[in-house]
Tab-separated table of C-alpha atoms in Angstrom:
chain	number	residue	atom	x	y	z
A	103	UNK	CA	87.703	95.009	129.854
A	104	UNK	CA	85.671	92.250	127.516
A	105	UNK	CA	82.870	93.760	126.210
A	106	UNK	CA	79.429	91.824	125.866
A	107	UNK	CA	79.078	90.572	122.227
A	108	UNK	CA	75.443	91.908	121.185
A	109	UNK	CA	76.606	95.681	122.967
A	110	UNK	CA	79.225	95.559	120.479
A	111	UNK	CA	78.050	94.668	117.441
A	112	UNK	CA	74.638	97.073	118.029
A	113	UNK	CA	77.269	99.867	118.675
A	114	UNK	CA	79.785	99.103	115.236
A	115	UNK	CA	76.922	98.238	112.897
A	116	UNK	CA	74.647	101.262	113.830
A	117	UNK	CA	78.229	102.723	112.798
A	118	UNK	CA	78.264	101.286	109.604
A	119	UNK	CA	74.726	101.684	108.306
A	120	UNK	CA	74.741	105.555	109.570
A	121	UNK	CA	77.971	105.731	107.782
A	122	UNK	CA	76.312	104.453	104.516
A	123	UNK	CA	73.464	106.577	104.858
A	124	UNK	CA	75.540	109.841	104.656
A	125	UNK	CA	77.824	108.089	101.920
A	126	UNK	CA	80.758	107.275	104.048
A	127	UNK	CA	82.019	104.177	102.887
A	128	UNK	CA	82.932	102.362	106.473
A	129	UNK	CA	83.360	98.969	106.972
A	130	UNK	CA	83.706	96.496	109.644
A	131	UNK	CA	86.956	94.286	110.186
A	132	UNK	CA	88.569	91.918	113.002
A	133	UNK	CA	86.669	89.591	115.107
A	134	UNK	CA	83.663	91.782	115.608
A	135	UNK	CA	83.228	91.828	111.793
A	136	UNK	CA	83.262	87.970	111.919
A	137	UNK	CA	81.143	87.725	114.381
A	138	UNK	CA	78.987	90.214	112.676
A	139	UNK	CA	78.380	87.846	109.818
A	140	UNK	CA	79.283	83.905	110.736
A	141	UNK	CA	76.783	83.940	113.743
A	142	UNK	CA	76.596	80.495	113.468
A	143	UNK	CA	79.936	79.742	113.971
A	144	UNK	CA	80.575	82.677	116.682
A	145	UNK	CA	78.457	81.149	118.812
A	146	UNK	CA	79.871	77.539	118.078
A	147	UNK	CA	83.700	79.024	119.005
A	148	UNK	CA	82.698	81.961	121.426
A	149	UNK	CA	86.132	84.336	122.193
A	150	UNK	CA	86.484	87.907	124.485
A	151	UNK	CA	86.161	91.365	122.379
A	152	UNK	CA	87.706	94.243	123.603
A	153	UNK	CA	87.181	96.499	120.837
A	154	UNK	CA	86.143	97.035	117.336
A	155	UNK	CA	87.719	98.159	114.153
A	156	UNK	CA	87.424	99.712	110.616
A	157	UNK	CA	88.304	100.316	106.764
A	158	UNK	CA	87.513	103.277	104.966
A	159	UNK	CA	89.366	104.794	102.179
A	160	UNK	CA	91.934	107.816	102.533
A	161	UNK	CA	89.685	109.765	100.027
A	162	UNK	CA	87.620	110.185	102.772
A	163	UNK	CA	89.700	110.864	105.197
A	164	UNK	CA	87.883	114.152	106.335
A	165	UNK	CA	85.012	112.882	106.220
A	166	UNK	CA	85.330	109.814	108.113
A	167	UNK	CA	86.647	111.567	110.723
A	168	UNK	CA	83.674	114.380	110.861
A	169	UNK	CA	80.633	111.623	110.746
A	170	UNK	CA	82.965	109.613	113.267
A	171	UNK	CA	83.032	112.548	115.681
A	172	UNK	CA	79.343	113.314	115.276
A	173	UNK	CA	78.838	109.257	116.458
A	174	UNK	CA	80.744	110.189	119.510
A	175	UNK	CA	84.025	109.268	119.342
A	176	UNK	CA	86.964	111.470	120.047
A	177	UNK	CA	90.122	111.553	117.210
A	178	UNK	CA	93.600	110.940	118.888
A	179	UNK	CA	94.402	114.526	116.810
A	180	UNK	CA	98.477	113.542	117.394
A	181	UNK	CA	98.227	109.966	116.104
A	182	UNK	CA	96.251	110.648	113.204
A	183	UNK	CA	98.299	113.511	112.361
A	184	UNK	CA	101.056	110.847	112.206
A	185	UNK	CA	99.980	108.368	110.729
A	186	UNK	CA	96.588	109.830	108.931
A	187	UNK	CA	97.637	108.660	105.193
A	188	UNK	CA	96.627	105.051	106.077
A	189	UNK	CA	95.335	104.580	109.302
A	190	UNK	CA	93.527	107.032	111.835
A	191	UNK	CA	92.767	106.153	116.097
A	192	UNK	CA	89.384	107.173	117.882
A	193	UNK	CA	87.944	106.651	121.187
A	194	UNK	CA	84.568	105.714	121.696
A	195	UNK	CA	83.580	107.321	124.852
A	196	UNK	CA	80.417	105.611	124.903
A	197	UNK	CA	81.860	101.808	124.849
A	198	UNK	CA	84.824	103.405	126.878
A	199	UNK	CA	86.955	101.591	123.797
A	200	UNK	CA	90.006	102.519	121.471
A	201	UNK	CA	88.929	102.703	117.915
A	202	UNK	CA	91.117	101.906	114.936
A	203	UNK	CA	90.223	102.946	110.963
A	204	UNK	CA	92.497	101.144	108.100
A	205	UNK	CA	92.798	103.540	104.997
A	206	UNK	CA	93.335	101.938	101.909
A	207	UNK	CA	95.575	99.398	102.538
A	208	UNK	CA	95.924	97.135	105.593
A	209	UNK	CA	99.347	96.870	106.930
A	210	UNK	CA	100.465	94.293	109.926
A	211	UNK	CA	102.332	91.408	109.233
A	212	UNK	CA	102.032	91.447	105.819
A	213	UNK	CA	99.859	94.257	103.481
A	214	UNK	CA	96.616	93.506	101.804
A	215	UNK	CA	95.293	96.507	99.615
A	216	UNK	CA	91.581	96.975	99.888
A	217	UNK	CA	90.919	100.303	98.358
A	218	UNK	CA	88.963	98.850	95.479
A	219	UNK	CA	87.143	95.928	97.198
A	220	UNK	CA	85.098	98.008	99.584
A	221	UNK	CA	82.170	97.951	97.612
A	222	UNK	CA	81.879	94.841	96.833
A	223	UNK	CA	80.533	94.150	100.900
A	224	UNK	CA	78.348	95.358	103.714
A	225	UNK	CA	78.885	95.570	106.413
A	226	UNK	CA	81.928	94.629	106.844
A	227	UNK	CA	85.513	94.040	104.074
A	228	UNK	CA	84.915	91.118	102.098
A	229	UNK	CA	84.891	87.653	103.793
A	230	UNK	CA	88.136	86.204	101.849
A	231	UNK	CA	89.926	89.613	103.000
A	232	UNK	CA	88.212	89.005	106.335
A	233	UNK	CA	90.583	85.325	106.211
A	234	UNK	CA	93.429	86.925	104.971
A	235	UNK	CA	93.901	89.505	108.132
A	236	UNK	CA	93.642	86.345	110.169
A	237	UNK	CA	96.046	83.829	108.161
A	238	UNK	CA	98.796	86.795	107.851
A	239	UNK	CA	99.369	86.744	111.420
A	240	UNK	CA	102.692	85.520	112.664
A	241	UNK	CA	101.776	85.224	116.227
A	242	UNK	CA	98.101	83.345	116.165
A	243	UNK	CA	96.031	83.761	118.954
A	244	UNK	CA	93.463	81.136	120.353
A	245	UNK	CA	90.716	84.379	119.712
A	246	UNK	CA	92.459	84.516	116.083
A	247	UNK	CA	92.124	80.877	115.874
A	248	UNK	CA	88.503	81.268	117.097
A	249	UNK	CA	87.506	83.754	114.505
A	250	UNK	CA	89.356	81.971	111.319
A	251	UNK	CA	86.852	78.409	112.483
A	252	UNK	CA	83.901	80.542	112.750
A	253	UNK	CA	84.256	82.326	109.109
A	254	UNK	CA	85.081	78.946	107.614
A	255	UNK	CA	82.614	76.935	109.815
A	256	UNK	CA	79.545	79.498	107.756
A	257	UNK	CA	80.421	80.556	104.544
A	258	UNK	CA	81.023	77.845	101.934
A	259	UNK	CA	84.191	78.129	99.709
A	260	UNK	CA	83.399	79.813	96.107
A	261	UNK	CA	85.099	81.560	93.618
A	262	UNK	CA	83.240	85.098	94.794
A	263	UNK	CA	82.776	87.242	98.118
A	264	UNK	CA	78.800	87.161	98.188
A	265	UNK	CA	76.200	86.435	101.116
A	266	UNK	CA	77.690	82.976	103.039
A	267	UNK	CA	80.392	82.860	99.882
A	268	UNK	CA	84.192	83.103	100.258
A	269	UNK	CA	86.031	83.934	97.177
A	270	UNK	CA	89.138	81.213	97.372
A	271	UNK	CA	90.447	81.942	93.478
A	272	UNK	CA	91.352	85.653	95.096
A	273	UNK	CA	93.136	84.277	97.844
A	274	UNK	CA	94.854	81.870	95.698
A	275	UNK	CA	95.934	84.494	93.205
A	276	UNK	CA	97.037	87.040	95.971
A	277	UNK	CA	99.440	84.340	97.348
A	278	UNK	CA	100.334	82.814	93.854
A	279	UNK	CA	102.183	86.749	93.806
A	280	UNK	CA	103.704	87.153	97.345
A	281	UNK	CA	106.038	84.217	98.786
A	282	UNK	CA	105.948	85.326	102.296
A	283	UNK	CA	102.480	86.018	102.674
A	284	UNK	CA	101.936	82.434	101.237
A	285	UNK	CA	104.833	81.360	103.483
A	286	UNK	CA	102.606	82.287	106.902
A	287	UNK	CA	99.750	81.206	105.870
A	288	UNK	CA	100.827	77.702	105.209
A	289	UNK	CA	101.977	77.790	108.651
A	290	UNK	CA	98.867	79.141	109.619
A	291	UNK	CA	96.754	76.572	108.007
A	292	UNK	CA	99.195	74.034	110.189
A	293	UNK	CA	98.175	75.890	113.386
A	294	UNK	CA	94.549	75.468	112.309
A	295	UNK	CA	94.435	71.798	111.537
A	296	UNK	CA	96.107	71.144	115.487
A	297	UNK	CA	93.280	73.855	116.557
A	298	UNK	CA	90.644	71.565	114.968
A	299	UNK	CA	92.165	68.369	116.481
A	300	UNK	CA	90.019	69.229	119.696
A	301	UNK	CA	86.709	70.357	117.925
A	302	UNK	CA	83.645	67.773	117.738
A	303	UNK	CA	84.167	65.822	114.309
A	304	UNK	CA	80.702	67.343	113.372
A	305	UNK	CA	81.746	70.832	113.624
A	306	UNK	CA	85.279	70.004	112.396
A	307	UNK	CA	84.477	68.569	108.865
A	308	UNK	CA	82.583	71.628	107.323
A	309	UNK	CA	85.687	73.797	108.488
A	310	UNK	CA	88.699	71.509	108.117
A	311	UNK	CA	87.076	70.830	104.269
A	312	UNK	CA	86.732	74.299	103.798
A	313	UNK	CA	90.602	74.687	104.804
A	314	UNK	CA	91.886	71.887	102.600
A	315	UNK	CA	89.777	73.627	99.191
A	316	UNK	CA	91.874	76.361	100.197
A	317	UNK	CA	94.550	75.626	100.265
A	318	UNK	CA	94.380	73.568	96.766
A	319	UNK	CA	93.613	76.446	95.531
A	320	UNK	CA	96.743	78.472	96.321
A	321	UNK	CA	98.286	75.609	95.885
A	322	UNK	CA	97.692	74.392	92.236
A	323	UNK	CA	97.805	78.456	91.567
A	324	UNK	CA	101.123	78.872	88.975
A	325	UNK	CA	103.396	81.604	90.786
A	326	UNK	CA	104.933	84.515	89.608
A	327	UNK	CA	108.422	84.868	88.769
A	328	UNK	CA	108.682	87.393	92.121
A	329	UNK	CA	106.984	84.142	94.578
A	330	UNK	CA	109.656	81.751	92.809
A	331	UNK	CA	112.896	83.985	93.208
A	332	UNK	CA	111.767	85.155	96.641
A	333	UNK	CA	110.785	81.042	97.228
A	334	UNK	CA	114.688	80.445	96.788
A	335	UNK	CA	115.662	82.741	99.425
A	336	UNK	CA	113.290	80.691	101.984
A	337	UNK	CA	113.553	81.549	105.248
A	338	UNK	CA	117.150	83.037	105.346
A	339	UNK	CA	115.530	86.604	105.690
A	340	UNK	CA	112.331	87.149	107.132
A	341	UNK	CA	109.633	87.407	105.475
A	342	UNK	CA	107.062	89.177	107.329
A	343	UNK	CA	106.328	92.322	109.551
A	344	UNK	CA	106.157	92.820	113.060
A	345	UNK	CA	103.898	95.294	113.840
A	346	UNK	CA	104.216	98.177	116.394
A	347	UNK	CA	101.161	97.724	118.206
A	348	UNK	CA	99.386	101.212	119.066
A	349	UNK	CA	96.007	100.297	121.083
A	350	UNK	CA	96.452	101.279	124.949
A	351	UNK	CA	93.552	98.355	125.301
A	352	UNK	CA	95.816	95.430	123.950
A	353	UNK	CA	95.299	96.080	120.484
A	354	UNK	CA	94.276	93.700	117.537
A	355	UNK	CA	91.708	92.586	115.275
């Protein structure tokens, strides 16, 4: 069931900040983290939420699940003794929602390692990670689609993750290293400009030139001798992940 937009986001940043308070590094990701911080353009390209989700890091592991259970939501004990070492599933009796925490690295249709960039945010993972969980998806939603125009529709293109700034020289260098993440987001960026072709030219510009910065970026970025031999084999093997999905509710981010 769709939950109300302003229920949600009280519920998984009173999450957050508790979680910072007791030194539990937590932090928002998904569409309620983007609509946690590009209001603007959440409101201009409003989508359903079903659910919310997090990072933490594995070093934590025990304690993220402890403060989690004091904030009233139950561990899915089986699961997370599973598949604990990178990725742990609550339930949040009070939103009557599945709740998934990322450890370390996240891992769907391609892997983007976070462990080190935590800190460099609040609330949520940093914005240009935030459009990387987005762009690596295979199968693009029209809420996915929704949530990459919002991000780029507020934050102006930079070379740094910082208040309404999106750090495009990390993207750039993160794809300049890994073909087929580089191979879906080009497609993805495709899928976005026919997703803008039926926005109002005044909300379209900020976002479509905010898109096409991007995407010079990566672009004019020299690759690595792994993107180049991995180039060669193209699209003979493929060259991204389909994940399992594990959320009873429909999943996502």
């Amino acid at each position: 069931m769709p939950l109300e937009r302003e229920v949600l986001l009280k519920r998984a940043l009173h999450i957050v900040n508790s979680g910072e308070k007791e030194n539990v590094t937590i932090r928002l990701i998904g569409g309620a983290a983007i609509a946690a911080i590009a209001q603007e353009g959440t409101k201009l390209f409003p989508r359903t939420y079903k659910d919310f989700d997090y990072f933490g890091l594995s070093s934590q592991r025990k304690q993220i699940t402890e403060f989690l259970q004091r904030e009233g939501l139950e561990p899915d004990k089986r699961f997370n003794a599973l598949h604990g070492y990178n990725r742990l599933l609550f339930y949040d009796v009070e939103l009557n929602v599945n709740v998934d925490v990322f450890l370390d690295e996240f891992v769907m249709c391609h892997k983007l390692y976070l462990k080190d960039r935590l800190k460099t945010y609040f609330p949520t993972i940093p914005p240009s990670d935030l459009l990387l969980t987005k762009m690596q998806i295979i199968n693009l939603t029209e809420n996915d689609k929704k949530d990459i125009a919002a991000l780029l529709y507020d934050f102006k293109v930079s070379d740094r993750d910082y208040d309404h700034e999106l750090n495009a020289k990390y993207i750039a260098e993160l794809l300049s290293d890994d073909w087929g993440f580089y191979k879906t987001f080009t497609i993805n960026h495709e899928r976005m400009l026919e997703f803008l072709n039926n926005i109002k030219e005044d909300h379209k510009k900020r976002i479509l030139d905010n898109l096409n910065v991007i995407m010079k970026a990566i672009e004019d970025r020299p690759k690595s001798l792994r993107w180049k031999l991995r180039a060669k084999v193209g699209e003979k093997v493929k060259w991204y992940e389909e994940p399992e999905e594990v959320k009873s509710a429909g999943g996502g981010i």
